[in-house]
Amino acid sequence: MQQFENASAGDIVLSLADRIIENRAYLSEIDGKIGDGDHGVNMAKGFGMAADRIRGNDMSLATAFDTLGTVLMTEIGGSMGPLYGVMFTQFAETIEGSPSIDARTFSAMLTNGLDGVQSIGSAKVGDKTLLDTLVPAIEAFDAANAGGKPFPEALDALVVAAEKGRDSTKDLVARIGRASRLGERSVGVLDAGATSCALILETLAHGAKQKLQLSATVGR
């Protein structure tokens, strides 16, 4: 079975933080076109604070996700903090009791994260939000699993769908948040939340694939 150890995967969250911090200016630039312009700054602040608490502590993936989620929910501003905070907290709760993470557990983690986001917001696919990235990405991952694809190939499908979902927001009218006031004028710009969500999913998938490859090597 293709799986990786929960206990040794907390560094994936450090990679997430690095990716968000690297794209801080880009995310704020996108957000500034139809929003407050602070998405990249707030995200980088929260992910950076969490990384400082994770680094050097040899955390499991579950504990690292919980650390990140708690910081995002309680210590940064903006509308995205609670949304991503609950998503990562749900990730953590899902895998907390799992010594290893296989494709089924990974799917449950993603789905519970999505449920958390939807529980505190009214957005749906097509409203020009992070859901336009997250929902199709999970659907593609699950479809690949159902079709008998190996875990790494299902992760590849997730990334492709996430990027396609992100790009789809350029042609959508914003219906949620500050950008919704612009109506048709919001068309032609990527959604910042959908863009950061794609970065998160891409980095998460890459980290999981690396852990799977390492597990396969060790298991030989």
mmCIF file of C-alpha atoms in Angstrom:
data_model
loop_
_atom_site.group_PDB
_atom_site.id
_atom_site.type_symbol
_atom_site.label_atom_id
_atom_site.label_comp_id
_atom_site.label_asym_id
_atom_site.label_seq_id
_atom_site.Cartn_x
_atom_site.Cartn_y
_atom_site.Cartn_z
ATOM 1 C CA MET A 1 0.000 0.000 0.000
ATOM 2 C CA GLN A 2 1.231 3.506 -0.849
ATOM 3 C CA GLN A 3 1.399 5.593 2.302
ATOM 4 C CA PHE A 4 3.685 7.844 4.310
ATOM 5 C CA GLU A 5 4.214 8.292 8.016
ATOM 6 C CA ASN A 6 2.269 11.032 9.786
ATOM 7 C CA ALA A 7 4.954 11.426 12.451
ATOM 8 C CA SER A 8 7.694 12.374 10.007
ATOM 9 C CA ALA A 9 5.728 14.685 7.700
ATOM 10 C CA GLY A 10 5.377 17.920 9.666
ATOM 11 C CA ASP A 11 7.995 19.555 7.479
ATOM 12 C CA ILE A 12 5.444 19.634 4.663
ATOM 13 C CA VAL A 13 3.815 22.534 6.503
ATOM 14 C CA LEU A 14 7.146 24.367 6.542
ATOM 15 C CA SER A 15 7.195 24.019 2.764
ATOM 16 C CA LEU A 16 3.692 25.496 2.627
ATOM 17 C CA ALA A 17 4.883 28.469 4.644
ATOM 18 C CA ASP A 18 7.891 28.985 2.390
ATOM 19 C CA ARG A 19 5.694 28.939 -0.707
ATOM 20 C CA ILE A 20 3.203 31.448 0.661
ATOM 21 C CA ILE A 21 5.941 33.776 1.884
ATOM 22 C CA GLU A 22 7.690 33.598 -1.509
ATOM 23 C CA ASN A 23 4.431 34.663 -3.173
ATOM 24 C CA ARG A 24 3.463 37.346 -0.664
ATOM 25 C CA ALA A 25 3.833 40.264 -3.080
ATOM 26 C CA TYR A 26 2.128 38.400 -5.935
ATOM 27 C CA LEU A 27 -0.899 37.471 -3.828
ATOM 28 C CA SER A 28 -1.277 41.014 -2.528
ATOM 29 C CA GLU A 29 -0.940 42.396 -6.062
ATOM 30 C CA ILE A 30 -3.795 40.172 -7.257
ATOM 31 C CA ASP A 31 -5.894 41.039 -4.224
ATOM 32 C CA GLY A 32 -5.263 44.733 -4.723
ATOM 33 C CA LYS A 33 -6.982 44.704 -8.107
ATOM 34 C CA ILE A 34 -10.414 43.828 -6.705
ATOM 35 C CA GLY A 35 -9.964 43.538 -2.934
ATOM 36 C CA ASP A 36 -8.139 45.021 0.047
ATOM 37 C CA GLY A 37 -4.665 44.191 -1.246
ATOM 38 C CA ASP A 38 -3.595 42.551 1.991
ATOM 39 C CA HIS A 39 -4.076 38.859 1.219
ATOM 40 C CA GLY A 40 -0.410 38.093 0.640
ATOM 41 C CA VAL A 41 0.730 40.115 3.651
ATOM 42 C CA ASN A 42 -1.741 38.471 6.033
ATOM 43 C CA MET A 43 -1.120 34.986 4.712
ATOM 44 C CA ALA A 44 2.658 35.372 4.875
ATOM 45 C CA LYS A 45 2.393 36.721 8.420
ATOM 46 C CA GLY A 46 0.275 33.785 9.614
ATOM 47 C CA PHE A 47 2.214 31.072 7.829
ATOM 48 C CA GLY A 48 5.484 32.604 8.973
ATOM 49 C CA MET A 49 4.385 32.700 12.608
ATOM 50 C CA ALA A 50 3.293 29.071 12.428
ATOM 51 C CA ALA A 51 6.568 28.037 10.770
ATOM 52 C CA ASP A 52 8.522 29.631 13.607
ATOM 53 C CA ARG A 53 6.629 27.431 16.086
ATOM 54 C CA ILE A 54 6.988 24.266 14.014
ATOM 55 C CA ARG A 55 10.618 24.531 12.949
ATOM 56 C CA GLY A 56 12.974 22.382 15.026
ATOM 57 C CA ASN A 57 10.194 20.629 16.937
ATOM 58 C CA ASP A 58 9.943 17.435 14.874
ATOM 59 C CA MET A 59 6.142 17.652 14.650
ATOM 60 C CA SER A 60 3.806 15.185 12.985
ATOM 61 C CA LEU A 61 1.812 16.420 10.010
ATOM 62 C CA ALA A 62 -1.317 16.488 12.181
ATOM 63 C CA THR A 63 0.317 18.617 14.867
ATOM 64 C CA ALA A 64 1.857 20.962 12.317
ATOM 65 C CA PHE A 65 -1.498 21.438 10.589
ATOM 66 C CA ASP A 66 -3.126 22.147 13.961
ATOM 67 C CA THR A 67 -0.445 24.708 14.791
ATOM 68 C CA LEU A 68 -0.940 26.449 11.454
ATOM 69 C CA GLY A 69 -4.724 26.372 11.682
ATOM 70 C CA THR A 70 -4.756 27.805 15.192
ATOM 71 C CA VAL A 71 -2.463 30.680 14.220
ATOM 72 C CA LEU A 72 -4.524 31.529 11.141
ATOM 73 C CA MET A 73 -7.796 31.494 13.084
ATOM 74 C CA THR A 74 -6.636 33.494 16.075
ATOM 75 C CA GLU A 75 -3.700 35.700 15.169
ATOM 76 C CA ILE A 76 -4.080 37.213 11.710
ATOM 77 C CA GLY A 77 -6.572 39.632 10.234
ATOM 78 C CA GLY A 78 -8.587 39.516 7.057
ATOM 79 C CA SER A 79 -11.375 37.237 5.937
ATOM 80 C CA MET A 80 -9.112 34.395 4.854
ATOM 81 C CA GLY A 81 -7.605 33.657 8.269
ATOM 82 C CA PRO A 82 -10.690 31.918 9.657
ATOM 83 C CA LEU A 83 -11.373 30.079 6.391
ATOM 84 C CA TYR A 84 -7.895 28.628 6.035
ATOM 85 C CA GLY A 85 -7.644 28.242 9.780
ATOM 86 C CA VAL A 86 -10.640 25.948 9.982
ATOM 87 C CA MET A 87 -9.488 24.077 6.885
ATOM 88 C CA PHE A 88 -6.115 23.204 8.399
ATOM 89 C CA THR A 89 -7.633 22.447 11.787
ATOM 90 C CA GLN A 90 -9.995 20.003 10.099
ATOM 91 C CA PHE A 91 -7.035 18.492 8.254
ATOM 92 C CA ALA A 92 -5.350 17.961 11.613
ATOM 93 C CA GLU A 93 -8.387 16.422 13.288
ATOM 94 C CA THR A 94 -8.885 13.992 10.416
ATOM 95 C CA ILE A 95 -5.384 12.536 10.462
ATOM 96 C CA GLU A 96 -4.602 12.932 14.165
ATOM 97 C CA GLY A 97 -5.185 9.263 14.943
ATOM 98 C CA SER A 98 -3.614 7.901 11.759
ATOM 99 C CA PRO A 99 -0.026 6.617 12.066
ATOM 100 C CA SER A 100 0.260 6.629 8.285
ATOM 101 C CA ILE A 101 -1.527 8.479 5.509
ATOM 102 C CA ASP A 102 -2.761 6.675 2.409
ATOM 103 C CA ALA A 103 -4.912 7.976 -0.442
ATOM 104 C CA ARG A 104 -8.162 7.264 1.403
ATOM 105 C CA THR A 105 -7.026 9.143 4.506
ATOM 106 C CA PHE A 106 -5.717 12.000 2.361
ATOM 107 C CA SER A 107 -9.103 12.246 0.626
ATOM 108 C CA ALA A 108 -10.942 12.299 3.960
ATOM 109 C CA MET A 109 -8.592 15.026 5.153
ATOM 110 C CA LEU A 110 -9.270 17.208 2.118
ATOM 111 C CA THR A 111 -13.022 16.622 2.265
ATOM 112 C CA ASN A 112 -13.249 17.495 5.950
ATOM 113 C CA GLY A 113 -11.207 20.619 5.299
ATOM 114 C CA LEU A 114 -13.666 21.629 2.595
ATOM 115 C CA ASP A 115 -16.583 20.947 4.937
ATOM 116 C CA GLY A 116 -14.969 23.243 7.490
ATOM 117 C CA VAL A 117 -14.600 26.066 4.990
ATOM 118 C CA GLN A 118 -18.187 25.679 3.831
ATOM 119 C CA SER A 119 -19.458 25.616 7.429
ATOM 120 C CA ILE A 120 -18.390 29.208 8.054
ATOM 121 C CA GLY A 121 -19.070 30.741 4.653
ATOM 122 C CA SER A 122 -21.886 30.928 2.118
ATOM 123 C CA ALA A 123 -19.756 30.721 -1.025
ATOM 124 C CA LYS A 124 -20.226 28.053 -3.666
ATOM 125 C CA VAL A 125 -18.338 27.061 -6.798
ATOM 126 C CA GLY A 126 -18.652 29.844 -9.371
ATOM 127 C CA ASP A 127 -18.612 32.691 -6.840
ATOM 128 C CA LYS A 128 -14.931 33.508 -7.522
ATOM 129 C CA THR A 129 -13.447 32.206 -4.255
ATOM 130 C CA LEU A 130 -11.004 29.570 -3.061
ATOM 131 C CA LEU A 131 -13.782 26.982 -3.538
ATOM 132 C CA ASP A 132 -13.278 27.284 -7.286
ATOM 133 C CA THR A 133 -9.845 25.751 -6.691
ATOM 134 C CA LEU A 134 -10.520 23.450 -3.752
ATOM 135 C CA VAL A 135 -13.691 21.674 -4.901
ATOM 136 C CA PRO A 136 -12.539 20.576 -8.376
ATOM 137 C CA ALA A 137 -9.142 19.581 -6.973
ATOM 138 C CA ILE A 138 -10.743 17.220 -4.444
ATOM 139 C CA GLU A 139 -13.119 15.868 -7.079
ATOM 140 C CA ALA A 140 -10.204 15.129 -9.417
ATOM 141 C CA PHE A 141 -8.244 13.414 -6.648
ATOM 142 C CA ASP A 142 -11.219 11.244 -5.723
ATOM 143 C CA ALA A 143 -11.966 10.408 -9.357
ATOM 144 C CA ALA A 144 -8.364 9.306 -9.885
ATOM 145 C CA ASN A 145 -8.558 7.127 -6.774
ATOM 146 C CA ALA A 146 -11.860 5.632 -7.879
ATOM 147 C CA GLY A 147 -10.312 4.904 -11.255
ATOM 148 C CA GLY A 148 -7.536 2.885 -9.663
ATOM 149 C CA LYS A 149 -4.750 5.411 -10.150
ATOM 150 C CA PRO A 150 -1.775 5.181 -7.783
ATOM 151 C CA PHE A 151 -1.607 7.741 -4.962
ATOM 152 C CA PRO A 152 1.086 9.867 -6.702
ATOM 153 C CA GLU A 153 -0.931 10.040 -9.925
ATOM 154 C CA ALA A 154 -4.026 11.057 -7.975
ATOM 155 C CA LEU A 155 -1.945 13.875 -6.469
ATOM 156 C CA ASP A 156 -0.929 14.946 -9.975
ATOM 157 C CA ALA A 157 -4.604 15.044 -10.965
ATOM 158 C CA LEU A 158 -5.338 17.184 -7.923
ATOM 159 C CA VAL A 159 -2.696 19.727 -8.947
ATOM 160 C CA VAL A 160 -3.903 19.952 -12.550
ATOM 161 C CA ALA A 161 -7.489 20.518 -11.396
ATOM 162 C CA ALA A 162 -6.414 23.072 -8.790
ATOM 163 C CA GLU A 163 -4.572 25.110 -11.414
ATOM 164 C CA LYS A 164 -7.490 24.888 -13.815
ATOM 165 C CA GLY A 165 -9.876 25.954 -11.059
ATOM 166 C CA ARG A 166 -7.655 28.891 -10.130
ATOM 167 C CA ASP A 167 -7.512 30.027 -13.755
ATOM 168 C CA SER A 168 -11.290 29.744 -14.116
ATOM 169 C CA THR A 169 -11.770 32.556 -11.599
ATOM 170 C CA LYS A 170 -10.418 35.061 -14.099
ATOM 171 C CA ASP A 171 -13.653 34.787 -16.079
ATOM 172 C CA LEU A 172 -15.986 34.820 -13.079
ATOM 173 C CA VAL A 173 -17.934 37.659 -11.471
ATOM 174 C CA ALA A 174 -17.153 38.000 -7.761
ATOM 175 C CA ARG A 175 -20.237 37.283 -5.654
ATOM 176 C CA ILE A 176 -18.694 37.165 -2.175
ATOM 177 C CA GLY A 177 -16.790 39.754 -0.128
ATOM 178 C CA ARG A 178 -15.510 43.173 -1.037
ATOM 179 C CA ALA A 179 -14.860 42.276 -4.663
ATOM 180 C CA SER A 180 -18.571 41.537 -5.144
ATOM 181 C CA ARG A 181 -19.251 45.286 -5.070
ATOM 182 C CA LEU A 182 -17.461 45.605 -8.395
ATOM 183 C CA GLY A 183 -19.880 43.303 -10.199
ATOM 184 C CA GLU A 184 -18.819 42.762 -13.825
ATOM 185 C CA ARG A 185 -15.690 44.837 -13.247
ATOM 186 C CA SER A 186 -14.259 41.933 -11.234
ATOM 187 C CA VAL A 187 -14.004 39.856 -14.415
ATOM 188 C CA GLY A 188 -10.514 39.555 -15.888
ATOM 189 C CA VAL A 189 -8.657 39.174 -12.580
ATOM 190 C CA LEU A 190 -7.730 35.979 -10.737
ATOM 191 C CA ASP A 191 -9.188 35.547 -7.266
ATOM 192 C CA ALA A 192 -6.475 35.854 -4.618
ATOM 193 C CA GLY A 193 -7.965 33.131 -2.414
ATOM 194 C CA ALA A 194 -8.243 30.712 -5.319
ATOM 195 C CA THR A 195 -4.637 31.510 -6.200
ATOM 196 C CA SER A 196 -3.280 30.938 -2.693
ATOM 197 C CA CYS A 197 -5.347 27.747 -2.454
ATOM 198 C CA ALA A 198 -3.712 26.452 -5.635
ATOM 199 C CA LEU A 199 -0.277 27.213 -4.183
ATOM 200 C CA ILE A 200 -1.192 25.355 -0.994
ATOM 201 C CA LEU A 201 -2.545 22.296 -2.801
ATOM 202 C CA GLU A 202 0.395 22.153 -5.218
ATOM 203 C CA THR A 203 2.901 22.317 -2.375
ATOM 204 C CA LEU A 204 0.959 19.823 -0.278
ATOM 205 C CA ALA A 205 0.810 17.384 -3.193
ATOM 206 C CA HIS A 206 4.515 17.795 -3.912
ATOM 207 C CA GLY A 207 5.376 17.194 -0.267
ATOM 208 C CA ALA A 208 3.173 14.099 -0.099
ATOM 209 C CA LYS A 209 4.756 12.700 -3.266
ATOM 210 C CA GLN A 210 8.221 13.197 -1.804
ATOM 211 C CA LYS A 211 7.188 11.361 1.376
ATOM 212 C CA LEU A 212 5.686 8.527 -0.675
ATOM 213 C CA GLN A 213 8.872 8.191 -2.680
ATOM 214 C CA LEU A 214 10.949 8.120 0.498
ATOM 215 C CA SER A 215 8.671 5.514 2.056
ATOM 216 C CA ALA A 216 8.933 3.340 -1.041
ATOM 217 C CA THR A 217 12.739 3.602 -0.975
ATOM 218 C CA VAL A 218 12.955 2.744 2.712
ATOM 219 C CA GLY A 219 10.554 -0.165 2.261
ATOM 220 C CA ARG A 220 12.679 -1.896 -0.354
#
